[in-house]
XYZ file of C-alpha atoms in Angstrom:
640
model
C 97.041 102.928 126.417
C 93.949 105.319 126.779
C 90.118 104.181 127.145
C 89.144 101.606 124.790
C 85.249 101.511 123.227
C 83.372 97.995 124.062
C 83.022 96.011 120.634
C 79.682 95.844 120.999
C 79.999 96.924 117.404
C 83.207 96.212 115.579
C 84.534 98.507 112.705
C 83.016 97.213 109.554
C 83.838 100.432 106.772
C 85.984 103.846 107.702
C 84.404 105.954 104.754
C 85.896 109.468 105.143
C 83.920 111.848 103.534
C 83.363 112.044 100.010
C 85.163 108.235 99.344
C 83.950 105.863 97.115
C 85.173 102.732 96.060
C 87.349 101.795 93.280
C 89.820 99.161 91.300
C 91.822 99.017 88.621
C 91.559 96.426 85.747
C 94.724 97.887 83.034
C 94.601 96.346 79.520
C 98.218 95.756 79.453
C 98.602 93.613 82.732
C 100.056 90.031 82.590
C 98.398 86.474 83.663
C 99.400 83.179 83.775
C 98.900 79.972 81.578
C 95.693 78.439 80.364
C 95.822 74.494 82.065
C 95.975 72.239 78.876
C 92.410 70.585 79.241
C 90.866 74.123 78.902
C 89.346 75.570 75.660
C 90.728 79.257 74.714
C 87.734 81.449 75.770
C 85.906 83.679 73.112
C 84.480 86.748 74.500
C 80.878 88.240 73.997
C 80.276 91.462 72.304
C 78.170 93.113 74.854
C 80.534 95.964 75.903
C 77.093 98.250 76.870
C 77.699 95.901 80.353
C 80.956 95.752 80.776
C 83.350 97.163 83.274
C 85.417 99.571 81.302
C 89.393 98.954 81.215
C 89.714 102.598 82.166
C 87.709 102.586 85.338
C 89.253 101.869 88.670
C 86.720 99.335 90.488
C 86.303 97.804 93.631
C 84.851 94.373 94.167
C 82.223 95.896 96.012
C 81.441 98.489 93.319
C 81.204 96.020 90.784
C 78.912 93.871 92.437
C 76.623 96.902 93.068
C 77.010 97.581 88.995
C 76.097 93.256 88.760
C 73.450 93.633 91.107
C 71.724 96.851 89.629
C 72.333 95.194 86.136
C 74.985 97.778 84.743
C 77.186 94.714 83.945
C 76.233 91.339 82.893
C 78.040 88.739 84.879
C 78.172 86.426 82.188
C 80.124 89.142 80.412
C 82.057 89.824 83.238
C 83.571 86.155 83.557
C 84.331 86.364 79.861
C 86.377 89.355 80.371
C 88.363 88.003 83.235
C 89.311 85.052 80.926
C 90.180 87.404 78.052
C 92.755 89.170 81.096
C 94.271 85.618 81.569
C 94.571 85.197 78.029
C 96.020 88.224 76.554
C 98.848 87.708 79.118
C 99.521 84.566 79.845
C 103.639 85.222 80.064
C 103.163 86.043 83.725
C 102.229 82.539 84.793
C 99.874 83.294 87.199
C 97.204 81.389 86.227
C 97.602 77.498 86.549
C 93.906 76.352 85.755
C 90.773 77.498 84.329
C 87.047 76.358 83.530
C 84.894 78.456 81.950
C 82.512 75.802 81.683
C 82.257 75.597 85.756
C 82.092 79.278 86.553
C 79.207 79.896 83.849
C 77.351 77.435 85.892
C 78.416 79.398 88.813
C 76.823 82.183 87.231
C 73.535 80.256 86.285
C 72.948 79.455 90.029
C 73.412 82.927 91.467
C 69.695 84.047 92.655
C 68.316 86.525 90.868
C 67.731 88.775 93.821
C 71.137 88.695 95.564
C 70.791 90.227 99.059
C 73.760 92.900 100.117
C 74.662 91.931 103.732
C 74.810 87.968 102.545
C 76.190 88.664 98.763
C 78.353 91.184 98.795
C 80.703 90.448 96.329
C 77.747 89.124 93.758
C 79.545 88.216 90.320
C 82.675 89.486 90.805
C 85.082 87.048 89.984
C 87.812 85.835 92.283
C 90.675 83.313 91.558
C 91.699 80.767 94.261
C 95.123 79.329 95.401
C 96.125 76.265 94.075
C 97.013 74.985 97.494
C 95.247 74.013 100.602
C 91.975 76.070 98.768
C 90.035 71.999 97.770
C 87.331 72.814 94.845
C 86.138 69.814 93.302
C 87.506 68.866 90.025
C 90.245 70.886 90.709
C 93.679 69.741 90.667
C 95.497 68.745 94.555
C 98.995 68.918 93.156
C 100.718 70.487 95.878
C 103.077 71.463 93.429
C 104.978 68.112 93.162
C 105.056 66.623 89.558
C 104.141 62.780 90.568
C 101.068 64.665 91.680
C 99.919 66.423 88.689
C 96.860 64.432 87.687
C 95.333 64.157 91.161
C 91.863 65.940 91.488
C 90.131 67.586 94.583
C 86.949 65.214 95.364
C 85.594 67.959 97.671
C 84.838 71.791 98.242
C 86.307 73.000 101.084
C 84.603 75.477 103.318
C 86.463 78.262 102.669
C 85.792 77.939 98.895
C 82.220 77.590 99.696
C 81.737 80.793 101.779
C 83.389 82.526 98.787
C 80.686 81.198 97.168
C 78.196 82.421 99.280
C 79.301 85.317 99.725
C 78.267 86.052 95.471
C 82.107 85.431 94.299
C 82.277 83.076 90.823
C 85.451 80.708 91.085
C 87.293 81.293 88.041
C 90.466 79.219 88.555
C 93.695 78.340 90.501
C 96.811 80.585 90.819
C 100.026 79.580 90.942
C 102.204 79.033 94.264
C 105.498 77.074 95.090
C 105.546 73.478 95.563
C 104.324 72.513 99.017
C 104.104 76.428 99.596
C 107.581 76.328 101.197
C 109.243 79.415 99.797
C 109.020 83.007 99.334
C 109.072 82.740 96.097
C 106.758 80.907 93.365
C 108.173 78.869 91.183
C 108.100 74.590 91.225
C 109.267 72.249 88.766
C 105.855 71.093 88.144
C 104.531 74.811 87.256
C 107.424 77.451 86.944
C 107.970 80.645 88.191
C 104.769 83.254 88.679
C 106.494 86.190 87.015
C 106.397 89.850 88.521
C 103.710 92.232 86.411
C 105.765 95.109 87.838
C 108.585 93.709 85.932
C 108.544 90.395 84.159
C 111.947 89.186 84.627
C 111.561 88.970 88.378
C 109.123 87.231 90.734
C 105.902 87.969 92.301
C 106.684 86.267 95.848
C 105.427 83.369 97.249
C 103.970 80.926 98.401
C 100.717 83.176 97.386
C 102.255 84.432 94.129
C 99.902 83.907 91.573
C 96.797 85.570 93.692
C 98.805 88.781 94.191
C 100.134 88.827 90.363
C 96.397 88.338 89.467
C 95.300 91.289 91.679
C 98.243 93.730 90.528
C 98.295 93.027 87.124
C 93.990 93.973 87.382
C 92.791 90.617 86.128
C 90.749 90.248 89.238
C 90.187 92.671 92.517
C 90.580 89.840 94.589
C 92.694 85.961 94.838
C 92.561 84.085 97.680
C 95.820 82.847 99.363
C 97.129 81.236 102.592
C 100.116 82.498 105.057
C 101.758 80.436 107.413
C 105.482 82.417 106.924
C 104.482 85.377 105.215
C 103.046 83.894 101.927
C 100.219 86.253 101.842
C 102.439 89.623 102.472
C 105.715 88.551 100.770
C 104.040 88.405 97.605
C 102.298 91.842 98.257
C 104.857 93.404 99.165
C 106.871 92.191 96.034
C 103.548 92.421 93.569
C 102.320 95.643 95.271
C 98.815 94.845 96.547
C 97.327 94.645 99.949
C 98.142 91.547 101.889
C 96.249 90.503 105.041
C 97.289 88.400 107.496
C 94.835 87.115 110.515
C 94.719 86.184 113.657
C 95.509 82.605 113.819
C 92.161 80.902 113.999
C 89.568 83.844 113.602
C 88.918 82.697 110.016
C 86.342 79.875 110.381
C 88.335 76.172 109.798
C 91.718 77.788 110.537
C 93.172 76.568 113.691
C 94.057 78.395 116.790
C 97.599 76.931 117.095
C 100.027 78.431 114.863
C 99.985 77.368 111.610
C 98.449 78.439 108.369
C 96.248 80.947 107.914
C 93.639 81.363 104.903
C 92.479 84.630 103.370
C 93.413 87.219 100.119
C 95.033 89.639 98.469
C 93.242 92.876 97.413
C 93.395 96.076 96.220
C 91.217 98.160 98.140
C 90.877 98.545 102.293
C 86.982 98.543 101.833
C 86.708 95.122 100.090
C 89.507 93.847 102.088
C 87.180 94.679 105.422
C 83.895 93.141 104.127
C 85.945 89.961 102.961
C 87.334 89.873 106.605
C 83.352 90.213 107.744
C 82.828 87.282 105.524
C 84.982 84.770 106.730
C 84.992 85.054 110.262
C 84.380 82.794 112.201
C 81.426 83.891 114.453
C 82.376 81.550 117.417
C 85.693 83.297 117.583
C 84.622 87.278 117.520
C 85.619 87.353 121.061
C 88.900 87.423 119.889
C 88.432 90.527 118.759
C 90.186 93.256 120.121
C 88.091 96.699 121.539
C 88.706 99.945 119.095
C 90.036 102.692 120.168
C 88.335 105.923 120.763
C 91.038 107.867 118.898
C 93.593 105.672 116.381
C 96.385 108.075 117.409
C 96.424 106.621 121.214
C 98.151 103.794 119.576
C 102.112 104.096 120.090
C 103.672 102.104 117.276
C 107.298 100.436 117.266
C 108.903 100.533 114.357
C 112.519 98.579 113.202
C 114.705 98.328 110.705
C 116.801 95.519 111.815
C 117.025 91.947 110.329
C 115.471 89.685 113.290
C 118.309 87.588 111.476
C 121.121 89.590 111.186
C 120.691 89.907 107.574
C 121.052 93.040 105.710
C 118.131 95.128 105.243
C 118.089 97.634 101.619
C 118.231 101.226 101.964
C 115.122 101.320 99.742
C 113.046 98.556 102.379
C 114.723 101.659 104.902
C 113.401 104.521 103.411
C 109.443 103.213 102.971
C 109.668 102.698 106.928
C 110.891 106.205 107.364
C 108.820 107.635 105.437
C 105.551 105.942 107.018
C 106.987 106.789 110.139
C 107.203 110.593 108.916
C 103.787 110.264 107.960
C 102.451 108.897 110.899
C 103.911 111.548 113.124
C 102.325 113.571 110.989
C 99.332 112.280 111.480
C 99.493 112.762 115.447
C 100.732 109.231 116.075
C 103.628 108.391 118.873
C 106.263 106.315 117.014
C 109.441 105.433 118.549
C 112.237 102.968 116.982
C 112.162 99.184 118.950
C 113.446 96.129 118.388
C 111.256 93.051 119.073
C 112.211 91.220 121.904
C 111.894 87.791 119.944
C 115.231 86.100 119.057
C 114.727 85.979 115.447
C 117.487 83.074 114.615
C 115.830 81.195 117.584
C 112.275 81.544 116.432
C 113.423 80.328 112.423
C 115.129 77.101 113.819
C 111.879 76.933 115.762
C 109.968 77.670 112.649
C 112.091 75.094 110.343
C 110.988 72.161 112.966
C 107.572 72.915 112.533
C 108.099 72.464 108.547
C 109.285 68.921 109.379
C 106.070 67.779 108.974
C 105.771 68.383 105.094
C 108.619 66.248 104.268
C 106.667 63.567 105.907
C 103.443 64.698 103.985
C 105.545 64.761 100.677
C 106.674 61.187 101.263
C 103.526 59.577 101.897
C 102.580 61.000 98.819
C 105.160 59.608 97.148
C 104.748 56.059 98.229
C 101.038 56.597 96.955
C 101.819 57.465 93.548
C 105.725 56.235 93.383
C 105.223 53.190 95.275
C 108.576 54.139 97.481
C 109.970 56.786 99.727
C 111.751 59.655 98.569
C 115.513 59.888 97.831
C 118.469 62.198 96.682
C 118.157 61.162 92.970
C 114.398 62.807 92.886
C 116.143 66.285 93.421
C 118.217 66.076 90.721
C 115.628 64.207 88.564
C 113.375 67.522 89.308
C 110.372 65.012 90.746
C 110.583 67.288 94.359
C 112.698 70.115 95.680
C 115.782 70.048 97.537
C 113.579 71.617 100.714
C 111.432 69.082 100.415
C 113.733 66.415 100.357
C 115.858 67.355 103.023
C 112.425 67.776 105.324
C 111.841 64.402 104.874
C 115.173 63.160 105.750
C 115.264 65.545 108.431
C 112.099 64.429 110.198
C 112.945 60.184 110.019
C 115.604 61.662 112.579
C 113.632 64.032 114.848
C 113.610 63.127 118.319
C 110.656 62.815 120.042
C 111.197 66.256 122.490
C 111.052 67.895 118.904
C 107.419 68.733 119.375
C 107.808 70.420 122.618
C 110.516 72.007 121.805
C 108.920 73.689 118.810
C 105.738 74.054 121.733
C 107.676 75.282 123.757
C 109.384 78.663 121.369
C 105.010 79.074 120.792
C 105.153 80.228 124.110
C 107.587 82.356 124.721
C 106.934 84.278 121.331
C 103.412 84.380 122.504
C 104.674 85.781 125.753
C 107.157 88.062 124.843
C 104.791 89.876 122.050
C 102.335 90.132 124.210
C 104.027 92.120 126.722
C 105.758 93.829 124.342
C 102.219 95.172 123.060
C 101.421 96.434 126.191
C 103.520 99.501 125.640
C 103.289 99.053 121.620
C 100.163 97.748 119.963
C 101.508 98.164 116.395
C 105.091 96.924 115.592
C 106.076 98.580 111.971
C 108.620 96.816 109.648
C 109.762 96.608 106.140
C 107.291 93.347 104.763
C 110.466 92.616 103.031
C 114.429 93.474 103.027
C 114.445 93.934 99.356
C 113.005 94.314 96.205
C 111.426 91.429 94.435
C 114.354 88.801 93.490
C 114.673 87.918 89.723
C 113.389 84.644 88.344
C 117.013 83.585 87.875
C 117.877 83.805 91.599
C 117.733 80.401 92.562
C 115.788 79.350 95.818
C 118.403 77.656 97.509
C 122.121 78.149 96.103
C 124.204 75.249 94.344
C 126.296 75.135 97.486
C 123.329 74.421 99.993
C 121.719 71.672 97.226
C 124.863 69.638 97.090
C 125.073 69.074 100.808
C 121.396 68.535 100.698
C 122.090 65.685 98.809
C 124.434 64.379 101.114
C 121.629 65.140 104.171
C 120.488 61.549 104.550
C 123.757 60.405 106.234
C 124.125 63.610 108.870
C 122.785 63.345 112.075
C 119.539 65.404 113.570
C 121.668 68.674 114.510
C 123.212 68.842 111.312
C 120.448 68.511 108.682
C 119.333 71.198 110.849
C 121.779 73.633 110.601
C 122.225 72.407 106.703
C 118.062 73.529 105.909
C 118.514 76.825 108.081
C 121.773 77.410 105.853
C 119.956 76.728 103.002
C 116.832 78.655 103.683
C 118.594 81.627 104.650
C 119.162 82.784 101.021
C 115.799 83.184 100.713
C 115.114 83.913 104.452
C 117.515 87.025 104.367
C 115.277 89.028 101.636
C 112.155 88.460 104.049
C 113.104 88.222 107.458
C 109.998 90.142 109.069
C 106.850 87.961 107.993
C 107.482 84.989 110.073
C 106.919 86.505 113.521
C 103.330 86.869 113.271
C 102.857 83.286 112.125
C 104.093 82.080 115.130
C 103.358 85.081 117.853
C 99.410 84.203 115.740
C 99.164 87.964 115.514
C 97.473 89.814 112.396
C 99.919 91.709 110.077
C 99.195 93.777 107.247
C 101.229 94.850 104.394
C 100.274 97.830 102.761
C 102.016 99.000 98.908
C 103.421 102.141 100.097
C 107.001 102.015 98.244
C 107.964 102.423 94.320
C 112.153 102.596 94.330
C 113.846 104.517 91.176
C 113.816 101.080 89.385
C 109.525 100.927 89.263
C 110.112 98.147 91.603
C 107.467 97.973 94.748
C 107.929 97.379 98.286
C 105.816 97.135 101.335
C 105.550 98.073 105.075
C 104.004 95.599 107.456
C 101.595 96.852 110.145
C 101.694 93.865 113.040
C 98.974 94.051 115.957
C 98.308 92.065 118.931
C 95.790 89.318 118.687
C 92.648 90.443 117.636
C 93.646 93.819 116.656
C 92.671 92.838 112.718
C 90.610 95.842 112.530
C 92.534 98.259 114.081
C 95.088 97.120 111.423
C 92.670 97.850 108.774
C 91.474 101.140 109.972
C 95.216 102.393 110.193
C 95.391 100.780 105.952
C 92.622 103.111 105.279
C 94.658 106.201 107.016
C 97.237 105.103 104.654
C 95.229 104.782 101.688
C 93.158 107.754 101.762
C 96.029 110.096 102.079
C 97.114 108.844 99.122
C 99.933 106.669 100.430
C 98.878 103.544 98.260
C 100.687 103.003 94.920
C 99.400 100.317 92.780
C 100.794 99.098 89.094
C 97.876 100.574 87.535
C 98.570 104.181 89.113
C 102.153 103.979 88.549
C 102.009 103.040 84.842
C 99.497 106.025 84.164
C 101.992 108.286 85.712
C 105.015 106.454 83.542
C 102.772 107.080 80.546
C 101.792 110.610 81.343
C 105.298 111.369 82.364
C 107.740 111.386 79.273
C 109.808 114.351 79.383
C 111.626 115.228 76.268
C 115.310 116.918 76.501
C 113.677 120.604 75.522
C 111.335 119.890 78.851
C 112.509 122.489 81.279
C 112.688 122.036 85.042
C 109.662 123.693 85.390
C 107.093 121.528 83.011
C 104.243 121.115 84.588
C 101.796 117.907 83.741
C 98.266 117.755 85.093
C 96.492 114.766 85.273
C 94.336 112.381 87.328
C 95.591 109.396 89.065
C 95.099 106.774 91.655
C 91.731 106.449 92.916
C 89.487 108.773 90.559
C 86.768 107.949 92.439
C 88.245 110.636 95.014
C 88.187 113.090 92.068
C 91.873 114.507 93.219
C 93.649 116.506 90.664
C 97.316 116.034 90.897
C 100.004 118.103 89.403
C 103.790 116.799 88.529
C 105.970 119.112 88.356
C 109.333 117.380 86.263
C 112.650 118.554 87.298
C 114.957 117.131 84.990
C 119.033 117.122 85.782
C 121.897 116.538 83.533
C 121.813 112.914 84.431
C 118.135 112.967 83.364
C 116.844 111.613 86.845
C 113.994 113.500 88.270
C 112.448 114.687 91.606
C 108.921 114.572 91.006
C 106.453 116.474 93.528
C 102.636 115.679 93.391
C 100.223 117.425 95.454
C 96.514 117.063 95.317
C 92.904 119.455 95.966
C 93.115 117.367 99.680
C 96.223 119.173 100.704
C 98.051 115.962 100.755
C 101.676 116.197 99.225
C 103.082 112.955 98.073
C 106.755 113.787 96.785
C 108.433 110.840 94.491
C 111.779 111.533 94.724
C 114.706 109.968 92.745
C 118.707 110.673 93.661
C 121.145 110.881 90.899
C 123.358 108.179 92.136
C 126.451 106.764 90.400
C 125.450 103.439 91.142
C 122.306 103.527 88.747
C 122.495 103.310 85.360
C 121.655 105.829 82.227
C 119.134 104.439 80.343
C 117.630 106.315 77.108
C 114.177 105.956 79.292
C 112.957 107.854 81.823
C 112.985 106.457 84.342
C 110.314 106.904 87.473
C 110.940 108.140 90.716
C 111.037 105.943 94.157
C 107.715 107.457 96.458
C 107.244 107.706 99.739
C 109.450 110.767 100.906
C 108.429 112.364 103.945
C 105.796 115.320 103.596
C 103.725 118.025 105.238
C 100.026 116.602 105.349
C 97.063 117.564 107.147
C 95.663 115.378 109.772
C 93.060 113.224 108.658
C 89.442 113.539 109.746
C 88.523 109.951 110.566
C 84.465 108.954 109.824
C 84.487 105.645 111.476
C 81.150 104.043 110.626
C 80.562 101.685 113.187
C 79.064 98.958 111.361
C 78.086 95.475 112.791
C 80.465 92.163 111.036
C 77.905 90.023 108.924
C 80.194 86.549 110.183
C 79.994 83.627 107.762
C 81.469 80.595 107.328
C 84.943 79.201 106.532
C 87.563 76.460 106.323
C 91.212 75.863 106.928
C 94.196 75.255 104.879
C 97.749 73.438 104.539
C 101.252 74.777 105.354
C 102.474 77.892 103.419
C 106.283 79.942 103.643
């Protein structure tokens, strides 16, 4: 690797010329239920300071708007509300109180100060798990939990606080966070906004559904598996993962890590400022002089053997394609990390929450969990069969689990040496529908029997089990335990209007560098986000006269860049399309859709999958060198 710059400074906004900020907030986006001890909220006529539905916002542009008094913030909570309300069928939302974050917006100072309030007003949504706010409900998903109360404010929450954000509620995440998808008996599945029949991902599935669906620019979410970029991969937002332990309270062992999902690279940078822990900035890695001296790895093999889309496929090529294009050395590699080795690993680590489920059970059922309590819906099969599996665990079990730490951290490291940035699919496939069961009938019903196996076998019966899930996102759980950043970036729309992300993995440290290569990505254009693709849908409706040569102008994506894009519609006899979209930056983004037997006519149009390879110039990178404003921050509980 060539010369590296001394972070005397560390990258703080890459603002290519002529960018400004921006985020979406469509009328027609889904949330999530209204908890039952909240009032329906009534919102203010004072649309003269209100962020227009129309306008594509960042959280940083509208706290400037809060801050210079273009929008009242007042107005702006009410609004957010009104979001959750008008679509509660996605589920996303699991509790509110207006009354709380009004008095959050009472106690922000009149004169805010930019470097320590940089996201003053804007309202933000927290996970319901691991994220304490008191008066909040500590459910962890399970239902002989559901009246219990957080008597504290964690950290974390706090620096969001600080930092000018109003707390508007918890969103909606699987039951002890131990699956990729969210759904629990106690609060039900958090339901795609891409497509409401399928699921946003988990465990951090109601933050990302808030953020795609434009209710809020930001939720807060945890990652210990990939619960963070599962669900933005699936949702189609921007999902960061740290380094383990750089965010103040999170520890430096492998485990979970706390921080968001966003829309925008700029907010997701200055959030990252924000909750860093300033103790820990040594962990920071140097930037490079020139991004393209990094040589990226890229796979598209299963760590698991599993099978891997052709759509999950094609998103890697094509960001491959683009970085090539782009001057970058990409070559294909395998990670040297036994994947089936490193999920047993993984699965002995999760012992622990079967334990934490239990002695929550014998405080509020007075007894220790059994079989009956899956079928009576009072805790999942997972769950369950941690607990029985961890009565059994022998006491090497720690170091054994110790022991994989090591050589993961080992073998990435070395494997760095030659390739800072390993490139995967975030996921193997698209997201799942809400009738795809976590764990299959088969699986549950030996689950039940778990109690009388020995150690080795309730072992291989939860990796069995888990792999269901585990074979749609295979790629997520590396980082957790190598502690490496990963980053998944929205870069995929398949011929169904279905999202998918790549995931940009670093070396310890290397946060930043991920984040600068995001902004490559989004500035080109390469970002697609439900709010862009649903203009194009609804600017795009061919009619059978349409020839192959109609040509629609319009403006989407970030209009903040001012880029006029033209579609050019090339209709065929089985009325799929190739649709080609260039822009005033010389950037070419071509959406192209196959007519394949396999997919079905429909009387609609249907959209094209993005993301084919393209001629682009190479980018002109402005890095403004900016010095991190580091704050404070706390830690969080397991996640998938």
């Amino acid at each position: 690797m060539k010369k590296y710059r001394k972070l005397g400074f560390v990258l703080s906004l890459l603002i290519p010329l002529g960018f400004s900020l921006s985020y979406s907030v469509p009328t027609n986006a889904s949330a999530g239920r209204q908890d039952n001890t909240q009032t329906d909220v009534k919102v203010n006529d004072q649309s003269s300071k209100t962020v227009k539905d129309d306008e594509d916002q960042s959280a940083l542009a509208i706290a400037q708007q809060v801050k210079n008094q273009q929008i009242d913030s007042q107005q702006l909570v009410d609004d957010t509300y009104q979001k959750i309300a008008e679509n509660k069928n996605l589920n996303n939302v699991i509790y509110q109180d207006p009354v709380n974050a009004s008095q959050q917006v009472n106690t922000l100072p009149s004169t805010p100060t930019n470097s320590e309030q940089p996201f003053y007003g804007v309202p933000i949504l927290i996970k319901g798990l691991g994220q304490a706010y008191e008066g909040y409900p500590n459910t962890d998903g399970l239902p002989y939990m559901k009246d219990n109360r957080y008597g504290y404010t964690k950290n974390f929450v706090a620096q969001l606080q600080k930092m000018g954000f109003v707390i508007m509620g918890e969103t909606n995440y699987p039951e002890l966070g131990l699956i990729n998808v969210t759904d629990s008996n106690l609060y039900g599945p958090a339901r795609n906004p891409w497509e409401p029949t399928r699921n946003a991902g988990g465990s951090s599935g109601g933050a990302a559904a808030s953020v795609a669906a434009g209710i809020v620019p930001i939720a807060t979410g945890n990652d210990a598996g990939g619960s963070l970029r599962i669900p933005a991969s699936w949702s189609g937002v921007i999902g960061l993962k740290p380094t383990q332990g750089i965010i103040l309270g999170d520890s430096l062992t492998p485990s979970v890590v706390n921080f968001a999902e966003t829309r925008r690279i700029d907010d997701t940078i200055k959030l990252f400022e924000g909750l860093m822990d300033p103790k820990r900035k040594s962990l920071l890695k140097e930037f490079p002089l020139k991004l393209q001296d990094l040589k990226i790895a890229y796979s598209l093999k299963s760590p698991v053997g599993s099978v891997v889309s052709a759509d999950a496929k094609r998103a890697v090529l094509n960001a491959v394609a683009f970085l090539r294009q782009q001057g970058f050395q990409v070559v294909e590699k395998d990670s040297p990390v036994d994947g089936v080795k490193l999920m047993r690993a993984y699965y002995l680590g999760a012992l622990s929450d079967g334990t934490v489920a239990n002695y929550l059970a014998l405080q509020k059922l007075h007894r220790n969990l059994q079989a009956s309590d899956v079928t009576k819906h009072l805790v999942s099969p997972m769950t369950y069969a941690l607990y029985e599996a961890s009565k059994k665990a022998p006491k090497e079990v720690k170091q054994v689990y110790n022991n994989e730490l090591a050589l993961v951290a080992s073998q990435m490291k070395s494997f760095h040496e030659e390739y800072p940035i390993y490139l995967t699919p975030t996921t193997a496939t698209v997201a799942p529908l809400n009738s795809d069961p976590a764990f299959l009938p088969v699986d549950v019903a030996k689950i039940l029997q778990i109690a009388s196996m020995p150690f080795d076998q309730q072992m291989d019966v939860i990796y069995n089990a888990w792999y269901h899930g585990l074979s749609k996102t295979p790629f997520t759980q590396l980082a957790n335990l190598a502690g490496e950043p990963a980053l998944s970036l929205p870069t995929y729309v398949n011929s169904q209007g279905l999202p998918l992300g790549i995931q940009l993995e670093g070396e310890k440290g290397s946060d930043l560098i991920l984040l600068a290569l995001g902004k490559l990505f989004e500035e080109k254009g390469k970002l697609v986000f439900l709010s862009d693709y649903q203009k194009l849908k609804n600017t795009i409706q061919p009619s059978d006269h349409q020839t192959e040569n109609t040509v629609i102008t319009t403006n989407i994506g970030n209009p903040n860049l001012r880029e006029k894009l033209t579609y050019k519609l090339q209709s065929t006899k089985n009325k799929f399309a190739s649709l080609n979209i260039s822009n005033s930056s010389h950037e070419r983004v071509i959406l192209s859709q196959k007519a394949a037997g396999r997919l079905p006519l429909s009387k609609e149009k249907q959209l094209p999958q993005t993301g084919s390879s393209n001629n682009n110039a190479a980018i002109l990178l402005g890095l403004a060198l900016l010095p991190l404003t580091l704050l404070s921050i706390d830690q969080n509980k397991r996640k998938f």
